[in-house]
């Protein structure tokens, strides 16, 4: 255990060198971004705005952080992407007009992102006009492309190599499962088949995706797309 604040801590992400964890935490009545050494210690506060800041990803060079905030969106009805040094400093707003969840391409030149989200809504199987799609966005040319383009809910992209992984309820189960998009063939593929519970809170590692479903934790191996349960025993 690395920390024990009274408020929540969300979206932890390891730095590229594995030595630091960045996360969103409520330490002083507002959700801001902090960093913490993997060996423990005192969290360092990175952002200071009164609106909530949600960590998205580390820049591939480990020098900056990507996060979302509605600090400059008028009536705070939508969020935008910001870049901030991992050691703290003034944030820089990125070009996309809207943004909720995102990750970087391996070279750091592109984003996979959703500009609207239905995460944490209280109803399932939505198929209306605010269902999100996953886009790619080139930070140099400003070109974007919708890579999911359906009426289902496609969210939380993760980019590794030539594939973008994401959650979608586009399958016949109409539950969130992990899907992949091949950038070469432009083909989408469903990788898990949970029927009773949604897959959730996934994170990408070098060789596997870790996620939860139905109160259990799973690993999805990327090389062969095999699923294994992580056995966890908690002594009360």
mmCIF file of C-alpha atoms in Angstrom:
data_model
loop_
_atom_site.group_PDB
_atom_site.id
_atom_site.type_symbol
_atom_site.label_atom_id
_atom_site.label_comp_id
_atom_site.label_asym_id
_atom_site.label_seq_id
_atom_site.Cartn_x
_atom_site.Cartn_y
_atom_site.Cartn_z
ATOM 1 C CA UNK A 1 0.000 0.000 0.000
ATOM 2 C CA UNK A 2 1.466 3.307 -1.102
ATOM 3 C CA UNK A 3 -1.027 5.886 0.145
ATOM 4 C CA UNK A 4 -4.039 6.307 2.420
ATOM 5 C CA UNK A 5 -5.831 9.627 1.857
ATOM 6 C CA UNK A 6 -9.403 10.221 2.936
ATOM 7 C CA UNK A 7 -10.458 11.003 -0.637
ATOM 8 C CA UNK A 8 -10.445 8.731 -3.712
ATOM 9 C CA UNK A 9 -7.486 7.984 -5.974
ATOM 10 C CA UNK A 10 -8.166 7.110 -9.619
ATOM 11 C CA UNK A 11 -6.519 6.153 -12.936
ATOM 12 C CA UNK A 12 -3.017 5.165 -11.739
ATOM 13 C CA UNK A 13 -0.454 4.810 -14.522
ATOM 14 C CA UNK A 14 3.175 3.713 -14.372
ATOM 15 C CA UNK A 15 5.784 5.979 -15.952
ATOM 16 C CA UNK A 16 7.603 4.528 -18.995
ATOM 17 C CA UNK A 17 10.617 3.672 -16.811
ATOM 18 C CA UNK A 18 8.383 2.027 -14.192
ATOM 19 C CA UNK A 19 9.680 4.179 -11.328
ATOM 20 C CA UNK A 20 6.792 6.607 -10.812
ATOM 21 C CA UNK A 21 3.014 6.332 -10.597
ATOM 22 C CA UNK A 22 0.864 9.229 -11.745
ATOM 23 C CA UNK A 23 -2.805 9.355 -10.716
ATOM 24 C CA UNK A 24 -5.768 11.596 -9.990
ATOM 25 C CA UNK A 25 -6.422 12.061 -6.296
ATOM 26 C CA UNK A 26 -8.680 14.090 -4.018
ATOM 27 C CA UNK A 27 -6.414 15.260 -1.205
ATOM 28 C CA UNK A 28 -7.695 18.803 -0.687
ATOM 29 C CA UNK A 29 -11.337 18.737 -1.740
ATOM 30 C CA UNK A 30 -10.717 18.590 -5.492
ATOM 31 C CA UNK A 31 -9.463 15.970 -7.940
ATOM 32 C CA UNK A 32 -5.941 16.880 -9.065
ATOM 33 C CA UNK A 33 -3.015 14.959 -10.531
ATOM 34 C CA UNK A 34 -0.207 13.660 -8.346
ATOM 35 C CA UNK A 35 2.902 11.552 -8.803
ATOM 36 C CA UNK A 36 4.324 9.042 -6.340
ATOM 37 C CA UNK A 37 7.499 6.903 -6.410
ATOM 38 C CA UNK A 38 6.814 3.167 -6.711
ATOM 39 C CA UNK A 39 8.745 2.714 -3.455
ATOM 40 C CA UNK A 40 6.326 5.031 -1.626
ATOM 41 C CA UNK A 41 6.770 8.507 -0.209
ATOM 42 C CA UNK A 42 4.990 11.837 -0.267
ATOM 43 C CA UNK A 43 2.797 12.473 -3.336
ATOM 44 C CA UNK A 44 3.815 15.472 -5.440
ATOM 45 C CA UNK A 45 0.934 17.635 -6.620
ATOM 46 C CA UNK A 46 1.100 18.407 -10.352
ATOM 47 C CA UNK A 47 -2.123 20.317 -11.169
ATOM 48 C CA UNK A 48 -3.881 23.030 -9.184
ATOM 49 C CA UNK A 49 -7.058 24.083 -10.998
ATOM 50 C CA UNK A 50 -10.437 24.078 -9.260
ATOM 51 C CA UNK A 51 -12.002 21.748 -11.863
ATOM 52 C CA UNK A 52 -11.359 18.017 -11.691
ATOM 53 C CA UNK A 53 -8.291 16.752 -13.563
ATOM 54 C CA UNK A 54 -8.332 13.156 -14.858
ATOM 55 C CA UNK A 55 -5.044 11.506 -15.736
ATOM 56 C CA UNK A 56 -4.961 9.784 -19.129
ATOM 57 C CA UNK A 57 -1.415 8.766 -19.996
ATOM 58 C CA UNK A 58 2.291 9.496 -19.755
ATOM 59 C CA UNK A 59 4.000 10.921 -22.801
ATOM 60 C CA UNK A 60 6.254 8.188 -24.218
ATOM 61 C CA UNK A 61 9.392 10.119 -23.188
ATOM 62 C CA UNK A 62 8.210 10.190 -19.555
ATOM 63 C CA UNK A 63 8.646 13.950 -19.280
ATOM 64 C CA UNK A 64 5.007 15.032 -19.517
ATOM 65 C CA UNK A 65 1.511 13.882 -18.580
ATOM 66 C CA UNK A 66 -1.715 13.881 -20.579
ATOM 67 C CA UNK A 67 -4.937 14.662 -18.717
ATOM 68 C CA UNK A 68 -8.477 15.899 -19.242
ATOM 69 C CA UNK A 69 -10.186 18.841 -17.598
ATOM 70 C CA UNK A 70 -13.172 21.080 -18.246
ATOM 71 C CA UNK A 71 -11.381 24.159 -16.883
ATOM 72 C CA UNK A 72 -11.717 26.105 -20.166
ATOM 73 C CA UNK A 73 -14.932 24.670 -21.604
ATOM 74 C CA UNK A 74 -17.373 27.401 -20.666
ATOM 75 C CA UNK A 75 -20.048 25.786 -18.526
ATOM 76 C CA UNK A 76 -17.928 22.673 -17.913
ATOM 77 C CA UNK A 77 -20.220 20.443 -19.986
ATOM 78 C CA UNK A 78 -17.289 18.821 -21.774
ATOM 79 C CA UNK A 79 -13.599 18.165 -21.240
ATOM 80 C CA UNK A 80 -10.446 18.892 -23.223
ATOM 81 C CA UNK A 81 -6.935 17.442 -23.303
ATOM 82 C CA UNK A 82 -3.978 19.071 -21.583
ATOM 83 C CA UNK A 83 -0.246 18.492 -21.386
ATOM 84 C CA UNK A 84 1.648 19.229 -18.191
ATOM 85 C CA UNK A 85 5.268 18.524 -17.168
ATOM 86 C CA UNK A 86 5.554 15.455 -14.944
ATOM 87 C CA UNK A 87 7.442 17.586 -12.427
ATOM 88 C CA UNK A 88 4.718 20.244 -12.338
ATOM 89 C CA UNK A 89 4.164 23.513 -14.172
ATOM 90 C CA UNK A 90 1.620 25.312 -16.327
ATOM 91 C CA UNK A 91 -0.638 23.116 -18.494
ATOM 92 C CA UNK A 92 -0.844 23.416 -22.276
ATOM 93 C CA UNK A 93 -4.146 22.730 -24.055
ATOM 94 C CA UNK A 94 -3.891 20.284 -26.952
ATOM 95 C CA UNK A 95 -5.562 20.836 -30.369
ATOM 96 C CA UNK A 96 -8.659 18.542 -30.138
ATOM 97 C CA UNK A 97 -11.739 20.649 -29.383
ATOM 98 C CA UNK A 98 -13.215 17.972 -27.108
ATOM 99 C CA UNK A 99 -11.718 15.009 -25.295
ATOM 100 C CA UNK A 100 -12.602 12.568 -22.528
ATOM 101 C CA UNK A 101 -10.327 9.485 -22.656
ATOM 102 C CA UNK A 102 -7.102 9.050 -24.627
ATOM 103 C CA UNK A 103 -3.748 7.353 -25.009
ATOM 104 C CA UNK A 104 -0.656 7.909 -27.148
ATOM 105 C CA UNK A 105 0.658 6.031 -30.126
ATOM 106 C CA UNK A 106 4.079 4.461 -29.382
ATOM 107 C CA UNK A 107 5.908 7.337 -31.115
ATOM 108 C CA UNK A 108 3.862 9.992 -29.307
ATOM 109 C CA UNK A 109 2.730 11.641 -32.550
ATOM 110 C CA UNK A 110 -0.892 10.481 -32.423
ATOM 111 C CA UNK A 111 -3.723 10.035 -29.968
ATOM 112 C CA UNK A 112 -6.410 7.381 -29.810
ATOM 113 C CA UNK A 113 -9.289 9.123 -28.074
ATOM 114 C CA UNK A 114 -12.993 9.579 -27.495
ATOM 115 C CA UNK A 115 -14.397 13.095 -27.449
ATOM 116 C CA UNK A 116 -17.569 12.145 -25.584
ATOM 117 C CA UNK A 117 -18.162 9.416 -23.008
ATOM 118 C CA UNK A 118 -20.885 7.390 -21.382
ATOM 119 C CA UNK A 119 -18.586 5.935 -18.747
ATOM 120 C CA UNK A 120 -20.200 5.458 -15.327
ATOM 121 C CA UNK A 121 -23.728 6.095 -16.583
ATOM 122 C CA UNK A 122 -26.463 4.277 -14.709
ATOM 123 C CA UNK A 123 -28.007 2.412 -17.655
ATOM 124 C CA UNK A 124 -26.646 -0.148 -20.125
ATOM 125 C CA UNK A 125 -26.955 -1.042 -23.811
ATOM 126 C CA UNK A 126 -27.397 2.569 -24.907
ATOM 127 C CA UNK A 127 -27.629 3.128 -28.646
ATOM 128 C CA UNK A 128 -28.414 6.828 -28.890
ATOM 129 C CA UNK A 129 -26.702 9.879 -30.322
ATOM 130 C CA UNK A 130 -24.176 10.353 -27.544
ATOM 131 C CA UNK A 131 -22.691 6.847 -27.860
ATOM 132 C CA UNK A 132 -18.913 7.394 -28.157
ATOM 133 C CA UNK A 133 -16.583 6.244 -30.927
ATOM 134 C CA UNK A 134 -12.814 5.849 -30.862
ATOM 135 C CA UNK A 135 -10.846 8.242 -33.075
ATOM 136 C CA UNK A 136 -7.198 8.638 -33.989
ATOM 137 C CA UNK A 137 -5.788 12.172 -34.030
ATOM 138 C CA UNK A 138 -2.478 13.176 -35.575
ATOM 139 C CA UNK A 139 -0.904 15.864 -33.390
ATOM 140 C CA UNK A 140 1.277 17.083 -36.278
ATOM 141 C CA UNK A 141 -1.192 17.201 -39.174
ATOM 142 C CA UNK A 142 -4.354 17.541 -37.029
ATOM 143 C CA UNK A 143 -6.016 14.823 -39.139
ATOM 144 C CA UNK A 144 -8.530 12.554 -37.397
ATOM 145 C CA UNK A 145 -10.273 9.279 -38.245
ATOM 146 C CA UNK A 146 -13.204 7.442 -36.670
ATOM 147 C CA UNK A 147 -12.013 3.831 -36.329
ATOM 148 C CA UNK A 148 -15.124 2.286 -34.748
ATOM 149 C CA UNK A 149 -18.031 4.099 -36.437
ATOM 150 C CA UNK A 150 -21.057 2.266 -35.013
ATOM 151 C CA UNK A 151 -24.021 2.949 -32.739
ATOM 152 C CA UNK A 152 -22.513 1.013 -29.805
ATOM 153 C CA UNK A 153 -20.397 2.423 -26.971
ATOM 154 C CA UNK A 154 -16.652 2.327 -27.756
ATOM 155 C CA UNK A 155 -14.349 3.769 -25.096
ATOM 156 C CA UNK A 156 -11.029 3.708 -23.196
ATOM 157 C CA UNK A 157 -8.532 3.185 -26.047
ATOM 158 C CA UNK A 158 -5.075 1.673 -25.478
ATOM 159 C CA UNK A 159 -2.423 1.680 -28.218
ATOM 160 C CA UNK A 160 0.339 -0.889 -28.603
ATOM 161 C CA UNK A 161 2.278 -1.496 -31.782
ATOM 162 C CA UNK A 162 -0.058 -1.665 -34.741
ATOM 163 C CA UNK A 163 -3.218 -2.272 -32.692
ATOM 164 C CA UNK A 164 -5.585 -0.153 -30.657
ATOM 165 C CA UNK A 165 -7.450 -1.971 -27.892
ATOM 166 C CA UNK A 166 -10.661 -0.584 -26.424
ATOM 167 C CA UNK A 167 -13.868 -1.455 -24.586
ATOM 168 C CA UNK A 168 -17.060 -1.895 -26.594
ATOM 169 C CA UNK A 169 -20.566 -3.292 -26.146
ATOM 170 C CA UNK A 170 -20.963 -3.795 -29.908
ATOM 171 C CA UNK A 171 -21.082 -7.591 -29.561
ATOM 172 C CA UNK A 172 -24.203 -9.728 -29.344
ATOM 173 C CA UNK A 173 -23.860 -9.779 -25.528
ATOM 174 C CA UNK A 174 -24.236 -5.983 -25.383
ATOM 175 C CA UNK A 175 -21.744 -5.938 -22.518
ATOM 176 C CA UNK A 176 -18.425 -4.133 -22.431
ATOM 177 C CA UNK A 177 -15.767 -6.486 -23.764
ATOM 178 C CA UNK A 178 -12.229 -5.902 -24.988
ATOM 179 C CA UNK A 179 -11.878 -5.360 -28.731
ATOM 180 C CA UNK A 180 -8.928 -4.618 -30.986
ATOM 181 C CA UNK A 181 -8.500 -2.559 -34.129
ATOM 182 C CA UNK A 182 -5.732 -3.440 -36.584
ATOM 183 C CA UNK A 183 -4.316 -0.259 -38.106
ATOM 184 C CA UNK A 184 -3.018 -2.136 -41.166
ATOM 185 C CA UNK A 185 -6.155 -4.050 -42.118
ATOM 186 C CA UNK A 186 -8.632 -1.626 -40.497
ATOM 187 C CA UNK A 187 -10.440 -4.656 -39.058
ATOM 188 C CA UNK A 188 -12.096 -4.792 -35.635
ATOM 189 C CA UNK A 189 -12.089 -7.964 -33.523
ATOM 190 C CA UNK A 190 -13.800 -8.926 -30.257
ATOM 191 C CA UNK A 191 -11.295 -10.524 -27.870
ATOM 192 C CA UNK A 192 -13.406 -11.350 -24.782
ATOM 193 C CA UNK A 193 -16.976 -12.628 -24.509
ATOM 194 C CA UNK A 194 -18.381 -11.710 -21.108
ATOM 195 C CA UNK A 195 -22.169 -12.080 -21.161
ATOM 196 C CA UNK A 196 -23.231 -11.261 -17.590
ATOM 197 C CA UNK A 197 -20.826 -8.521 -16.501
ATOM 198 C CA UNK A 198 -18.921 -5.699 -18.170
ATOM 199 C CA UNK A 199 -15.169 -5.710 -18.514
ATOM 200 C CA UNK A 200 -13.861 -2.565 -16.820
ATOM 201 C CA UNK A 201 -10.859 -0.639 -15.487
ATOM 202 C CA UNK A 202 -8.393 -2.108 -17.950
ATOM 203 C CA UNK A 203 -4.749 -1.121 -18.279
ATOM 204 C CA UNK A 204 -2.143 -2.023 -20.869
ATOM 205 C CA UNK A 205 1.185 -3.617 -20.026
ATOM 206 C CA UNK A 206 4.074 -4.724 -22.256
ATOM 207 C CA UNK A 207 2.577 -8.161 -22.889
ATOM 208 C CA UNK A 208 -0.893 -8.220 -21.331
ATOM 209 C CA UNK A 209 -4.029 -6.228 -20.582
ATOM 210 C CA UNK A 210 -5.254 -6.372 -16.990
ATOM 211 C CA UNK A 211 -8.924 -5.687 -16.268
ATOM 212 C CA UNK A 212 -11.820 -6.558 -13.983
ATOM 213 C CA UNK A 213 -15.146 -8.257 -14.701
ATOM 214 C CA UNK A 214 -17.764 -9.547 -12.277
ATOM 215 C CA UNK A 215 -15.591 -8.866 -9.233
ATOM 216 C CA UNK A 216 -12.618 -10.804 -10.620
ATOM 217 C CA UNK A 217 -9.330 -9.695 -12.174
ATOM 218 C CA UNK A 218 -8.105 -11.059 -15.501
ATOM 219 C CA UNK A 219 -5.067 -10.937 -17.742
ATOM 220 C CA UNK A 220 -5.429 -10.979 -21.523
ATOM 221 C CA UNK A 221 -2.183 -12.056 -23.196
ATOM 222 C CA UNK A 222 -1.659 -10.019 -26.348
ATOM 223 C CA UNK A 223 0.459 -12.563 -28.234
ATOM 224 C CA UNK A 224 -2.183 -15.304 -28.289
ATOM 225 C CA UNK A 225 -5.285 -13.486 -26.930
ATOM 226 C CA UNK A 226 -5.648 -16.061 -24.146
ATOM 227 C CA UNK A 227 -7.493 -15.108 -20.955
ATOM 228 C CA UNK A 228 -6.448 -16.118 -17.425
ATOM 229 C CA UNK A 229 -7.921 -15.186 -14.055
ATOM 230 C CA UNK A 230 -5.661 -13.586 -11.450
ATOM 231 C CA UNK A 231 -6.302 -15.432 -8.199
ATOM 232 C CA UNK A 232 -6.419 -12.919 -5.358
ATOM 233 C CA UNK A 233 -6.999 -13.770 -1.718
ATOM 234 C CA UNK A 234 -7.523 -10.945 0.746
ATOM 235 C CA UNK A 235 -7.188 -11.748 4.450
ATOM 236 C CA UNK A 236 -9.829 -9.755 6.320
#
